PDB file of C-alpha atoms in Angstrom:
ATOM      1  CA  LYS A  17       0.239  17.993  -3.163  1.00 63.00           C
ATOM      2  CA  ALA A  18      -0.698  17.343  -6.505  1.00 78.00           C
ATOM      3  CA  GLY A  19       1.207  13.797  -7.707  1.00 93.00           C
ATOM      4  CA  VAL A  20       3.032  12.894 -10.562  1.00 97.00           C
ATOM      5  CA  THR A  21       0.664  14.228 -13.687  1.00 97.00           C
ATOM      6  CA  GLN A  22       1.110  12.249 -16.851  1.00 98.00           C
ATOM      7  CA  THR A  23      -0.318  13.792 -20.423  1.00 98.00           C
ATOM      8  CA  PRO A  24      -2.023  12.846 -22.664  1.00 98.00           C
ATOM      9  CA  ARG A  25      -3.654   9.227 -20.628  1.00 97.00           C
ATOM     10  CA  TYR A  26      -4.265   7.557 -23.479  1.00 97.00           C
ATOM     11  CA  LEU A  27      -3.245   7.979 -27.514  1.00 97.00           C
ATOM     12  CA  ILE A  28      -3.108   6.251 -30.916  1.00 98.00           C
ATOM     13  CA  LYS A  29      -0.248   6.729 -33.166  1.00 98.00           C
ATOM     14  CA  THR A  30       0.390   4.961 -36.784  1.00 98.00           C
ATOM     15  CA  ARG A  31       3.463   3.110 -37.556  1.00 98.00           C
ATOM     16  CA  GLY A  32       6.297   5.769 -38.446  1.00 98.00           C
ATOM     17  CA  GLN A  33       5.227   8.513 -36.603  1.00 98.00           C
ATOM     18  CA  GLN A  34       6.656  10.245 -33.618  1.00 98.00           C
ATOM     19  CA  VAL A  35       4.808  10.760 -30.148  1.00 98.00           C
ATOM     20  CA  THR A  36       5.712  13.220 -27.382  1.00 98.00           C
ATOM     21  CA  LEU A  37       4.671  12.445 -23.587  1.00 98.00           C
ATOM     22  CA  SER A  38       4.644  14.955 -20.808  1.00 98.00           C
ATOM     23  CA  CYS A  39       4.963  14.551 -17.468  1.00 98.00           C
ATOM     24  CA  SER A  40       5.157  17.064 -14.211  1.00 98.00           C
ATOM     25  CA  PRO A  41       6.472  15.782 -11.382  1.00 97.00           C
ATOM     26  CA  ILE A  42       5.613  16.419  -7.603  1.00 95.00           C
ATOM     27  CA  SER A  43       6.364  19.751  -6.552  1.00 94.00           C
ATOM     28  CA  GLY A  44       9.996  19.966  -5.273  1.00 91.00           C
ATOM     29  CA  HIS A  45      11.335  16.836  -6.836  1.00 92.00           C
ATOM     30  CA  ARG A  46      13.990  17.545  -9.679  1.00 92.00           C
ATOM     31  CA  SER A  47      14.323  13.793 -10.427  1.00 92.00           C
ATOM     32  CA  VAL A  48      12.038  12.836 -13.189  1.00 95.00           C
ATOM     33  CA  SER A  49      12.502   9.016 -14.175  1.00 95.00           C
ATOM     34  CA  TRP A  50      10.588   6.886 -17.439  1.00 97.00           C
ATOM     35  CA  TYR A  51       9.766   3.633 -17.828  1.00 96.00           C
ATOM     36  CA  GLN A  52       8.304   1.293 -20.382  1.00 96.00           C
ATOM     37  CA  GLN A  53       5.603  -1.326 -18.989  1.00 94.00           C
ATOM     38  CA  THR A  54       4.205  -4.193 -21.089  1.00 90.00           C
ATOM     39  CA  PRO A  55       2.983  -7.969 -20.257  1.00 83.00           C
ATOM     40  CA  GLY A  56       6.148  -9.254 -22.143  1.00 80.00           C
ATOM     41  CA  GLN A  57       9.051  -7.040 -20.343  1.00 82.00           C
ATOM     42  CA  GLY A  58       7.010  -6.166 -17.597  1.00 87.00           C
ATOM     43  CA  LEU A  59       8.711  -2.342 -16.191  1.00 91.00           C
ATOM     44  CA  GLN A  60      11.856  -1.246 -17.844  1.00 93.00           C
ATOM     45  CA  PHE A  61      13.964   1.908 -17.054  1.00 93.00           C
ATOM     46  CA  LEU A  62      14.306   4.393 -20.169  1.00 96.00           C
ATOM     47  CA  PHE A  63      16.171   7.232 -18.488  1.00 93.00           C
ATOM     48  CA  GLU A  64      16.178   9.153 -15.571  1.00 93.00           C
ATOM     49  CA  TYR A  65      17.126  13.495 -15.376  1.00 94.00           C
ATOM     50  CA  PHE A  66      18.025  15.817 -12.840  1.00 92.00           C
ATOM     51  CA  SER A  67      18.240  19.198 -13.033  1.00 92.00           C
ATOM     52  CA  GLU A  68      17.843  18.841 -16.581  1.00 95.00           C
ATOM     53  CA  THR A  69      20.810  16.508 -17.208  1.00 94.00           C
ATOM     54  CA  GLN A  70      20.352  13.041 -18.172  1.00 94.00           C
ATOM     55  CA  ARG A  71      22.347  10.773 -15.276  1.00 90.00           C
ATOM     56  CA  ASN A  72      21.010   7.341 -16.684  1.00 89.00           C
ATOM     57  CA  LYS A  73      19.731   5.706 -19.486  1.00 92.00           C
ATOM     58  CA  GLY A  74      18.498   2.315 -20.037  1.00 93.00           C
ATOM     59  CA  ASN A  75      19.068   0.126 -22.618  1.00 94.00           C
ATOM     60  CA  PHE A  76      16.559   1.629 -25.667  1.00 97.00           C
ATOM     61  CA  PRO A  77      17.167   2.374 -28.965  1.00 97.00           C
ATOM     62  CA  GLY A  78      18.025   6.087 -29.703  1.00 97.00           C
ATOM     63  CA  ARG A  79      14.745   6.591 -31.237  1.00 98.00           C
ATOM     64  CA  PHE A  80      13.509   7.150 -27.669  1.00 98.00           C
ATOM     65  CA  SER A  81      14.495  10.343 -26.061  1.00 97.00           C
ATOM     66  CA  GLY A  82      13.891  12.535 -23.473  1.00 97.00           C
ATOM     67  CA  ARG A  83      14.305  16.252 -21.850  1.00 97.00           C
ATOM     68  CA  GLN A  84      13.783  18.248 -18.688  1.00 98.00           C
ATOM     69  CA  PHE A  85      13.115  21.521 -18.114  1.00 97.00           C
ATOM     70  CA  SER A  86      14.232  24.085 -15.768  1.00 96.00           C
ATOM     71  CA  ASN A  87      10.698  23.670 -13.920  1.00 96.00           C
ATOM     72  CA  SER A  88      11.508  20.133 -13.931  1.00 96.00           C
ATOM     73  CA  ARG A  89       8.549  19.321 -16.116  1.00 98.00           C
ATOM     74  CA  SER A  90       9.920  16.325 -18.365  1.00 98.00           C
ATOM     75  CA  GLU A  91       9.369  15.232 -21.862  1.00 98.00           C
ATOM     76  CA  MET A  92       9.659  11.925 -23.908  1.00 98.00           C
ATOM     77  CA  ASN A  93       9.914  11.299 -27.392  1.00 98.00           C
ATOM     78  CA  VAL A  94       9.855   8.331 -29.559  1.00 98.00           C
ATOM     79  CA  SER A  95      10.340   8.906 -33.208  1.00 97.00           C
ATOM     80  CA  THR A  96       9.373   6.124 -35.982  1.00 97.00           C
ATOM     81  CA  LEU A  97       7.071   4.100 -34.044  1.00 98.00           C
ATOM     82  CA  GLU A  98       6.841   0.443 -34.413  1.00 98.00           C
ATOM     83  CA  LEU A  99       3.890  -1.690 -33.291  1.00 97.00           C
ATOM     84  CA  GLY A 100       6.506  -2.888 -30.155  1.00 96.00           C
ATOM     85  CA  ASP A 101       6.323   0.308 -28.684  1.00 97.00           C
ATOM     86  CA  SER A 102       3.275  -0.350 -27.722  1.00 97.00           C
ATOM     87  CA  ALA A 103       3.121   0.418 -24.487  1.00 97.00           C
ATOM     88  CA  LEU A 104       2.225   1.881 -20.753  1.00 97.00           C
ATOM     89  CA  TYR A 105       4.454   4.848 -20.604  1.00 98.00           C
ATOM     90  CA  LEU A 106       5.098   5.660 -16.936  1.00 98.00           C
ATOM     91  CA  CYS A 107       7.163   8.614 -15.165  1.00 97.00           C
ATOM     92  CA  ALA A 108       8.180   8.498 -11.884  1.00 96.00           C
ATOM     93  CA  SER A 109       9.068  11.913  -9.581  1.00 94.00           C
ATOM     94  CA  SER A 110      11.609  11.944  -6.780  1.00 91.00           C
ATOM     95  CA  LEU A 111      13.647  14.573  -4.644  1.00 86.00           C
ATOM     96  CA  GLY A 112      16.546  12.682  -6.415  1.00 74.00           C
ATOM     97  CA  GLN A 113      19.414  14.460  -4.249  1.00 69.00           C
ATOM     98  CA  GLY A 114      21.763  12.449  -2.006  1.00 55.00           C
ATOM     99  CA  THR A 115      22.104   8.807  -1.928  1.00 51.00           C
ATOM    100  CA  SER A 116      19.836   6.533  -3.810  1.00 51.00           C
ATOM    101  CA  GLY A 117      16.542   6.034  -0.966  1.00 57.00           C
ATOM    102  CA  ASN A 118      14.387   9.161  -1.830  1.00 75.00           C
ATOM    103  CA  THR A 119      11.132   7.440  -1.986  1.00 85.00           C
ATOM    104  CA  ILE A 120      10.041   7.086  -5.998  1.00 90.00           C
ATOM    105  CA  TYR A 121       6.403   8.187  -7.264  1.00 93.00           C
ATOM    106  CA  PHE A 122       4.954   7.173 -10.190  1.00 96.00           C
ATOM    107  CA  GLY A 123       2.270   8.868 -12.019  1.00 97.00           C
ATOM    108  CA  GLU A 124      -0.692   6.828 -13.919  1.00 97.00           C
ATOM    109  CA  GLY A 125       0.894   6.748 -17.372  1.00 97.00           C
ATOM    110  CA  SER A 126       0.237   7.355 -21.218  1.00 98.00           C
ATOM    111  CA  TRP A 127      -1.158   4.439 -22.804  1.00 97.00           C
ATOM    112  CA  LEU A 128       0.031   4.240 -26.258  1.00 98.00           C
ATOM    113  CA  THR A 129      -1.157   2.250 -29.306  1.00 98.00           C
ATOM    114  CA  VAL A 130       0.610   1.991 -32.417  1.00 98.00           C
ATOM    115  CA  VAL A 131      -1.801   0.681 -35.415  1.00 98.00           C
TER     116      VAL A 131
ATOM    117  CA  GLY B  13      23.316  -5.277 -13.280  1.00 34.00           C
ATOM    118  CA  GLU B  14      21.046  -5.935 -10.359  1.00 37.00           C
ATOM    119  CA  SER B  15      18.027  -8.365 -10.436  1.00 47.00           C
ATOM    120  CA  VAL B  16      14.635  -8.701  -9.050  1.00 55.00           C
ATOM    121  CA  GLY B  17      12.648 -11.445  -9.018  1.00 49.00           C
ATOM    122  CA  LEU B  18       9.384 -12.713  -7.782  1.00 41.00           C
ATOM    123  CA  HIS B  19       8.884 -16.216  -6.527  1.00 45.00           C
ATOM    124  CA  LEU B  20       5.278 -16.341  -7.685  1.00 50.00           C
ATOM    125  CA  PRO B  21       3.562 -15.015 -10.212  1.00 83.00           C
ATOM    126  CA  THR B  22      -0.321 -15.355  -8.906  1.00 90.00           C
ATOM    127  CA  LEU B  23      -1.338 -15.182  -5.485  1.00 93.00           C
ATOM    128  CA  SER B  24      -5.403 -15.915  -4.140  1.00 95.00           C
ATOM    129  CA  VAL B  25      -6.069 -15.501  -0.870  1.00 97.00           C
ATOM    130  CA  GLN B  26      -9.454 -15.312   1.113  1.00 97.00           C
ATOM    131  CA  GLU B  27     -10.915 -11.947   2.518  1.00 97.00           C
ATOM    132  CA  GLY B  28      -9.730 -11.869   5.763  1.00 97.00           C
ATOM    133  CA  ASP B  29      -6.434 -13.569   5.557  1.00 97.00           C
ATOM    134  CA  ASN B  30      -3.009 -12.466   5.685  1.00 97.00           C
ATOM    135  CA  SER B  31      -1.017 -12.447   2.623  1.00 97.00           C
ATOM    136  CA  ILE B  32       2.885 -12.969   1.924  1.00 96.00           C
ATOM    137  CA  ILE B  33       4.380 -11.511  -1.175  1.00 95.00           C
ATOM    138  CA  ASN B  34       8.038 -12.979  -1.549  1.00 92.00           C
ATOM    139  CA  CYS B  35      11.054 -11.091  -3.572  1.00 92.00           C
ATOM    140  CA  ALA B  36      14.431 -12.478  -4.138  1.00 89.00           C
ATOM    141  CA  TYR B  37      17.434  -9.921  -5.127  1.00 86.00           C
ATOM    142  CA  SER B  38      20.624 -10.826  -6.177  1.00 80.00           C
ATOM    143  CA  ASN B  39      22.744  -7.857  -5.380  1.00 80.00           C
ATOM    144  CA  SER B  40      24.067  -8.640  -1.780  1.00 79.00           C
ATOM    145  CA  ALA B  41      25.415  -4.540  -1.958  1.00 80.00           C
ATOM    146  CA  SER B  42      21.652  -3.293  -2.671  1.00 82.00           C
ATOM    147  CA  ASP B  43      20.600  -1.079   0.146  1.00 85.00           C
ATOM    148  CA  TYR B  44      17.183  -0.030  -0.249  1.00 88.00           C
ATOM    149  CA  PHE B  45      14.259  -1.867  -1.431  1.00 91.00           C
ATOM    150  CA  ILE B  46      10.679  -0.552  -2.359  1.00 93.00           C
ATOM    151  CA  TRP B  47       7.447  -2.794  -2.696  1.00 95.00           C
ATOM    152  CA  TYR B  48       5.079  -1.294  -4.903  1.00 96.00           C
ATOM    153  CA  LYS B  49       1.316  -2.035  -5.586  1.00 97.00           C
ATOM    154  CA  GLN B  50      -0.062  -1.360  -9.428  1.00 96.00           C
ATOM    155  CA  GLU B  51      -3.905  -1.731 -10.034  1.00 94.00           C
ATOM    156  CA  SER B  52      -5.648  -2.645 -13.187  1.00 90.00           C
ATOM    157  CA  GLY B  53      -4.930   0.850 -15.500  1.00 88.00           C
ATOM    158  CA  LYS B  54      -3.212   2.428 -12.964  1.00 92.00           C
ATOM    159  CA  GLY B  55       0.291   3.416 -12.018  1.00 95.00           C
ATOM    160  CA  PRO B  56       2.575   1.821  -9.277  1.00 96.00           C
ATOM    161  CA  GLN B  57       1.590   3.139  -6.118  1.00 95.00           C
ATOM    162  CA  PHE B  58       4.053   3.197  -3.388  1.00 94.00           C
ATOM    163  CA  ILE B  59       3.526   0.845  -0.243  1.00 95.00           C
ATOM    164  CA  ILE B  60       6.805   0.709   1.479  1.00 95.00           C
ATOM    165  CA  ASP B  61      10.134   0.634   1.696  1.00 93.00           C
ATOM    166  CA  ILE B  62      12.992  -0.267   3.959  1.00 93.00           C
ATOM    167  CA  ARG B  63      16.976  -0.134   4.161  1.00 91.00           C
ATOM    168  CA  SER B  64      19.210  -2.584   4.621  1.00 89.00           C
ATOM    169  CA  ASN B  65      20.447  -1.403   7.517  1.00 91.00           C
ATOM    170  CA  MET B  66      16.970  -3.162   9.162  1.00 94.00           C
ATOM    171  CA  ASP B  67      15.348  -6.119   8.972  1.00 96.00           C
ATOM    172  CA  LYS B  68      11.581  -5.149   9.353  1.00 97.00           C
ATOM    173  CA  ARG B  69       9.818  -2.275   8.828  1.00 97.00           C
ATOM    174  CA  GLN B  70       5.866  -1.973   9.486  1.00 97.00           C
ATOM    175  CA  GLY B  71       2.894   0.281   8.098  1.00 94.00           C
ATOM    176  CA  GLN B  72      -0.578   0.470   7.985  1.00 93.00           C
ATOM    177  CA  ARG B  73      -1.456  -3.524   7.526  1.00 96.00           C
ATOM    178  CA  VAL B  74       1.621  -4.116   5.456  1.00 98.00           C
ATOM    179  CA  THR B  75       5.004  -5.271   6.674  1.00 98.00           C
ATOM    180  CA  VAL B  76       7.751  -5.620   4.923  1.00 97.00           C
ATOM    181  CA  LEU B  77      10.807  -8.318   5.963  1.00 97.00           C
ATOM    182  CA  LEU B  78      14.061  -7.967   4.403  1.00 96.00           C
ATOM    183  CA  ASN B  79      16.592 -11.298   5.057  1.00 94.00           C
ATOM    184  CA  LYS B  80      20.201 -10.296   3.919  1.00 91.00           C
ATOM    185  CA  THR B  81      21.542 -13.512   3.960  1.00 91.00           C
ATOM    186  CA  VAL B  82      19.463 -14.975   1.638  1.00 92.00           C
ATOM    187  CA  LYS B  83      18.900 -12.031  -0.221  1.00 91.00           C
ATOM    188  CA  HIS B  84      15.058 -12.377   0.217  1.00 92.00           C
ATOM    189  CA  LEU B  85      12.559  -9.700   0.809  1.00 92.00           C
ATOM    190  CA  SER B  86       8.970  -9.880   1.733  1.00 96.00           C
ATOM    191  CA  LEU B  87       5.716  -8.270   1.808  1.00 97.00           C
ATOM    192  CA  GLN B  88       2.907  -9.465   4.283  1.00 98.00           C
ATOM    193  CA  ILE B  89      -0.583  -7.629   4.068  1.00 98.00           C
ATOM    194  CA  ALA B  90      -2.642  -8.590   7.043  1.00 98.00           C
ATOM    195  CA  ALA B  91      -6.702  -8.897   7.084  1.00 97.00           C
ATOM    196  CA  THR B  92      -6.598  -8.577   3.177  1.00 97.00           C
ATOM    197  CA  GLN B  93      -9.285  -6.895   1.727  1.00 97.00           C
ATOM    198  CA  PRO B  94     -11.220  -6.708  -1.912  1.00 96.00           C
ATOM    199  CA  GLY B  95      -9.434  -3.622  -2.668  1.00 96.00           C
ATOM    200  CA  ASP B  96      -5.838  -5.293  -1.922  1.00 97.00           C
ATOM    201  CA  SER B  97      -6.260  -7.410  -5.419  1.00 97.00           C
ATOM    202  CA  ALA B  98      -3.556  -5.940  -7.838  1.00 96.00           C
ATOM    203  CA  VAL B  99      -0.149  -6.985  -8.735  1.00 95.00           C
ATOM    204  CA  TYR B 100       2.828  -6.048  -6.290  1.00 96.00           C
ATOM    205  CA  PHE B 101       6.462  -5.488  -7.665  1.00 93.00           C
ATOM    206  CA  CYS B 102       9.359  -5.577  -5.259  1.00 93.00           C
ATOM    207  CA  ALA B 103      11.588  -2.667  -6.763  1.00 91.00           C
ATOM    208  CA  GLU B 104      15.474  -1.917  -6.142  1.00 88.00           C
ATOM    209  CA  PRO B 105      17.476   1.352  -7.171  1.00 84.00           C
ATOM    210  CA  GLY B 106      20.966   0.758  -8.733  1.00 75.00           C
ATOM    211  CA  ALA B 107      23.704   2.196  -6.343  1.00 66.00           C
ATOM    212  CA  GLY B 108      23.842   5.914  -6.062  1.00 64.00           C
ATOM    213  CA  SER B 109      21.257   5.916  -8.857  1.00 71.00           C
ATOM    214  CA  TYR B 110      17.028   6.498  -9.240  1.00 78.00           C
ATOM    215  CA  GLN B 111      17.077   3.924 -11.892  1.00 84.00           C
ATOM    216  CA  LEU B 112      14.294   1.051 -10.412  1.00 88.00           C
ATOM    217  CA  THR B 113      14.828  -2.467 -11.493  1.00 87.00           C
ATOM    218  CA  PHE B 114      11.484  -4.484 -11.025  1.00 87.00           C
ATOM    219  CA  GLY B 115      10.434  -7.784 -10.336  1.00 80.00           C
ATOM    220  CA  LYS B 116       8.015  -9.386 -12.262  1.00 78.00           C
ATOM    221  CA  GLY B 117       5.204  -9.052 -10.059  1.00 89.00           C
ATOM    222  CA  THR B 118       3.252 -10.861  -8.414  1.00 92.00           C
ATOM    223  CA  LYS B 119      -0.706 -10.751  -9.401  1.00 94.00           C
ATOM    224  CA  LEU B 120      -2.791 -10.891  -5.547  1.00 96.00           C
ATOM    225  CA  SER B 121      -6.277 -12.225  -6.255  1.00 96.00           C
ATOM    226  CA  VAL B 122      -8.716 -11.752  -2.811  1.00 96.00           C
ATOM    227  CA  ILE B 123     -11.380 -14.125  -3.011  1.00 95.00           C
ATOM    228  CA  PRO B 124     -14.563 -12.363  -0.914  1.00 91.00           C
TER     229      PRO B 124
END
């Protein structure tokens, strides 16, 4: 069974540009979450989608957005990139149904460098 | 919201010894906790989880202990190996959600 797959693994963007990151969850998982990881702030929750609907959103500016498709694949977009957006962006998937307690699995992440 | 914190940022242990990584949480209503291992350049890897109706859960070479009275959990790694070197995070989902709150992490270094 394939794990959570994220693309691209590495990318470099210029300030002011926008970026789109992609995530394919584990087969059968309908919940997809996104996290930002930086040395200074650690792992921070961005948003979570279930059945194409955003269920939860973290405390990030509107430049950060996401969506989920009918096949549960998800994308996140960051517009007007800033240097501080340089981070490891992690996608996680889970069955997403019922009470919390479904195991949440992470992908290897997308390393974004903004120059 | 909930907060999950770690007591020690770094831990060095001799190969073959047991490791204990601690984690404190603040929300007494928390009912589920997860431990993740993150190796350099990789995403967090699920190690073991525990629900609040349990005090202890064992996996392969790992044991998680939950003390609800003092809101503390620990991850014990038996016979620590060089491959265990990584950053370990405890994480806690919000009530009824899949939003994880992570501690800052403990870096485990295994001395050969």
